[in-house]
Every structure is written in C-alpha cells, then in structure tokens.
Coordinates of C-alpha atoms in Angstrom, one line a residue:
X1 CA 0.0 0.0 0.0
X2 CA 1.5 3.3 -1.2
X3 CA 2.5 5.5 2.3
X4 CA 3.9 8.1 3.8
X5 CA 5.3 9.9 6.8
X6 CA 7.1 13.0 7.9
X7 CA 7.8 14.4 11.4
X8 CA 8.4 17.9 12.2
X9 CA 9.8 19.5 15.5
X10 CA 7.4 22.5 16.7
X11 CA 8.7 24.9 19.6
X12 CA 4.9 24.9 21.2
X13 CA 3.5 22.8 23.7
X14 CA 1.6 19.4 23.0
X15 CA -1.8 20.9 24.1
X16 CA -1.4 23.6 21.3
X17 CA -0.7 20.9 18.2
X18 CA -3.9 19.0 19.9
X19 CA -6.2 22.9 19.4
X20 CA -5.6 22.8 16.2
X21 CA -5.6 18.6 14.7
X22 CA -8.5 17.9 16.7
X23 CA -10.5 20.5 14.6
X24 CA -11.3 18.9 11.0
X25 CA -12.0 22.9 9.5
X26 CA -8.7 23.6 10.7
X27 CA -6.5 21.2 8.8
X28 CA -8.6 19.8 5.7
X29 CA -8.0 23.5 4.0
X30 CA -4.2 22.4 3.9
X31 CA -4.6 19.5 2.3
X32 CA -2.4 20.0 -1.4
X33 CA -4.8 20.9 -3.9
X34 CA -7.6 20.8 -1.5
X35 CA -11.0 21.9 -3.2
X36 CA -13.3 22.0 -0.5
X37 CA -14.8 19.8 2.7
X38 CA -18.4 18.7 4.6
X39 CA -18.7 18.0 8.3
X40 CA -21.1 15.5 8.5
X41 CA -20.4 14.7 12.2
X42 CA -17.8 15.3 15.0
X43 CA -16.3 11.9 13.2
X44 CA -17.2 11.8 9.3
X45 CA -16.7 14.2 6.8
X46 CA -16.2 14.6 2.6
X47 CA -13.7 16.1 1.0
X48 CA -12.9 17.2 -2.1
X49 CA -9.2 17.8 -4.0
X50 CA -7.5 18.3 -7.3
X51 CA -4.5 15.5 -7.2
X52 CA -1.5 16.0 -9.4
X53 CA -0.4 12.5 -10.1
X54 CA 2.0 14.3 -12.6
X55 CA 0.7 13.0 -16.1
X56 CA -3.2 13.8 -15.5
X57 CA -4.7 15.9 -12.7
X58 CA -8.0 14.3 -11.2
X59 CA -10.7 15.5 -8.6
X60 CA -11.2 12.8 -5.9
X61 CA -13.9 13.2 -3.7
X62 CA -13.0 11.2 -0.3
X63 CA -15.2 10.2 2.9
X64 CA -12.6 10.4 5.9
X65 CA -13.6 8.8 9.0
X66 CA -12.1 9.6 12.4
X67 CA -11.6 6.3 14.3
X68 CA -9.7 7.9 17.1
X69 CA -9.6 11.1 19.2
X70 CA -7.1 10.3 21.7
X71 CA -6.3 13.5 23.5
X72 CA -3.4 14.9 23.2
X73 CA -1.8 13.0 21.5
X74 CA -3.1 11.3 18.1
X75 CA -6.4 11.6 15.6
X76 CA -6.6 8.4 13.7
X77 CA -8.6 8.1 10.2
X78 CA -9.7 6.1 7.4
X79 CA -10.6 7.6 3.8
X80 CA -12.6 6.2 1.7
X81 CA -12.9 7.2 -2.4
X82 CA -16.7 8.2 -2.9
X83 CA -15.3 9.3 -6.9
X84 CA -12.7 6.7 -7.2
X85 CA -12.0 3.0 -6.1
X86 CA -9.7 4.5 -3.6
X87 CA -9.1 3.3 0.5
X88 CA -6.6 3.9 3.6
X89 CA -6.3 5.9 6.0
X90 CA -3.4 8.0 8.3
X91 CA -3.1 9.8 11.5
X92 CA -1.6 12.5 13.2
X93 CA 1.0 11.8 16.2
X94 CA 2.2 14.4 18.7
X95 CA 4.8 13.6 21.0
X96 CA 6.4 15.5 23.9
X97 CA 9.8 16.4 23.7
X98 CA 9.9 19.1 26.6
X99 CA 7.5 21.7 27.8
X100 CA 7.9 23.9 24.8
X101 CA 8.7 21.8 22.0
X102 CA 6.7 18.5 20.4
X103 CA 7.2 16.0 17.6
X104 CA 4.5 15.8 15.3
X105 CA 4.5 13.0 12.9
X106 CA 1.7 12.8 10.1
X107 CA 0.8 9.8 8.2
X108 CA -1.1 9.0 4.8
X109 CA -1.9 5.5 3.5
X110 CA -3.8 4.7 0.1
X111 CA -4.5 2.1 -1.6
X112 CA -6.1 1.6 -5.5
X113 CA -8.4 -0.7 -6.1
X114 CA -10.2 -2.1 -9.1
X115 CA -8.4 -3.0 -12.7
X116 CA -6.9 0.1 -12.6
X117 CA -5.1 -0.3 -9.2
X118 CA -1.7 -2.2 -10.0
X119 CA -1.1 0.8 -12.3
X120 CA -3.2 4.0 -10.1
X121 CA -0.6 2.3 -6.8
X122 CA 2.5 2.6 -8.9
X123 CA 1.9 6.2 -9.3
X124 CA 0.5 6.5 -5.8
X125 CA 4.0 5.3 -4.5
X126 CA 5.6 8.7 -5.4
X127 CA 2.4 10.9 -5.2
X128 CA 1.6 9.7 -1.1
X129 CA 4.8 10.4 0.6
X130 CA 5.2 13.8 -0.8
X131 CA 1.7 14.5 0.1
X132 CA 2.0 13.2 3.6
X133 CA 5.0 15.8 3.9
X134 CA 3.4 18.4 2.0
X135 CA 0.1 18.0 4.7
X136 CA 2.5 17.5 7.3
X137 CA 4.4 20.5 6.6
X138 CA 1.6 23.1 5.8
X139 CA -0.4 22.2 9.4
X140 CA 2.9 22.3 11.1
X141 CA 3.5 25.9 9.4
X142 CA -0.3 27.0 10.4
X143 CA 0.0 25.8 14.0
X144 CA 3.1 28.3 14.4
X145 CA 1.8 30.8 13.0
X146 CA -1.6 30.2 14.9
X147 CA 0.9 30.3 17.9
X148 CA 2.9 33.1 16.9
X149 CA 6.1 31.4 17.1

C-alpha cells in the first residue's frame, strides 16, 4: 500500500498541536490541492481535491472517517474514495519532547483498487509520501503561525 510519513519538530506545547488537529475545519483547508470539505459529524466528513499524479490531474472526492480522538496525543482516520475505487487511511501523532517543543509525525496510506489499481498504486507510491510531507508540513506551518512562534 502506497505511504507516507514525515515528522516535524514545533517549539509549542503538546496541548497547542492537539487545538488545532483535533478540529477537522482547521486542517482539511491544507490538504495539497484541497478543493473543499463537509462535516457530516464530529467523526465523518467529505472532502474534495484536485491531485497532481503528474501525467493527469483528477478531482477525488473522499469520505474520511475519524476512528480515534485520543487526546493529546493522536487523531486516527480512514478515507474512503466516494469518486474513485480509492481506500486507507493516516493519522496525526504528537509527542512531547519538553515543555515547549513537540514531535508531530503525520501519516497518509492509500490504496487503489479495481483493474486500474496495479497501475493507479505505482503512481500513488511517489504521489503519497510527498503528500503526507506536504500536509505534514503546511499544518505544522499553520499551528506556528496560529501560535505566533
């Protein structure tokens, strides 16, 4: 199954990263080529993006559910492809380093199914880990600058 994860040191406490990932609105926007997004419930919502698998670009409409809120530390999903025989799933992880600094560790599986999938997978093995980063990255950006650090 194509992955990917990427960790990032913040200089703010664990509490703060858990404000911001524990509010869907907050992080969907920053999701690369992100289109737009429905809360259906404090655990299900759709979301819709433009994905730049390099030789086409495609809009993919996902269902994400959360399976865990585990406060502060980690918010655990699985996607779903309501456009595209597409599943998986990721998380993000916070860990404590010291008072003022945390490890935050984001993670993105997904998997292509169908007749299609051997092929849509080969792509997906480049297209998911610099994705995970990318999402990784831009909520790590937002929460210091949320924080004003």
């Amino acid at each position: 199954m194509p992955a990917g994860t990427h960790s990032v040191e913040l200089p703010v406490g664990i509490e703060e990263i858990w404000t911001f990932v524990s509010d869907m609105d907050k992080w969907a926007p920053l999701v690369p080529g992100y289109i737009e997004h429905e809360i259906i419930n404090d655990r299900e919502s759709t979301w819709a993006f433009k994905g730049d698998l390099g030789f086409m670009k495609k809009t993919v409409k996902l269902k994400i559910d959360i399976i865990e809120w585990k406060e502060p530390t980690t918010v655990t999903f699985n996607l779903k492809g309501l456009s595209d025989n597409f599943k998986g799933g990721g998380y993000f992880e916070a860990e404590v380093i010291d008072a003022n600094t945390t490890k935050m560790t984001g993670n993105l599986d997904i998997n292509a199914g169908g007749a299609m999938g051997p092929m849509v997978n080969t792509i997906l093995k480049n297209f998911v880990p610099k994705t995970a980063q990318e999402l990784t990255e831009a909520v790590a950006n937002k929460i210091k600058e949320v924080a004003a650090v």
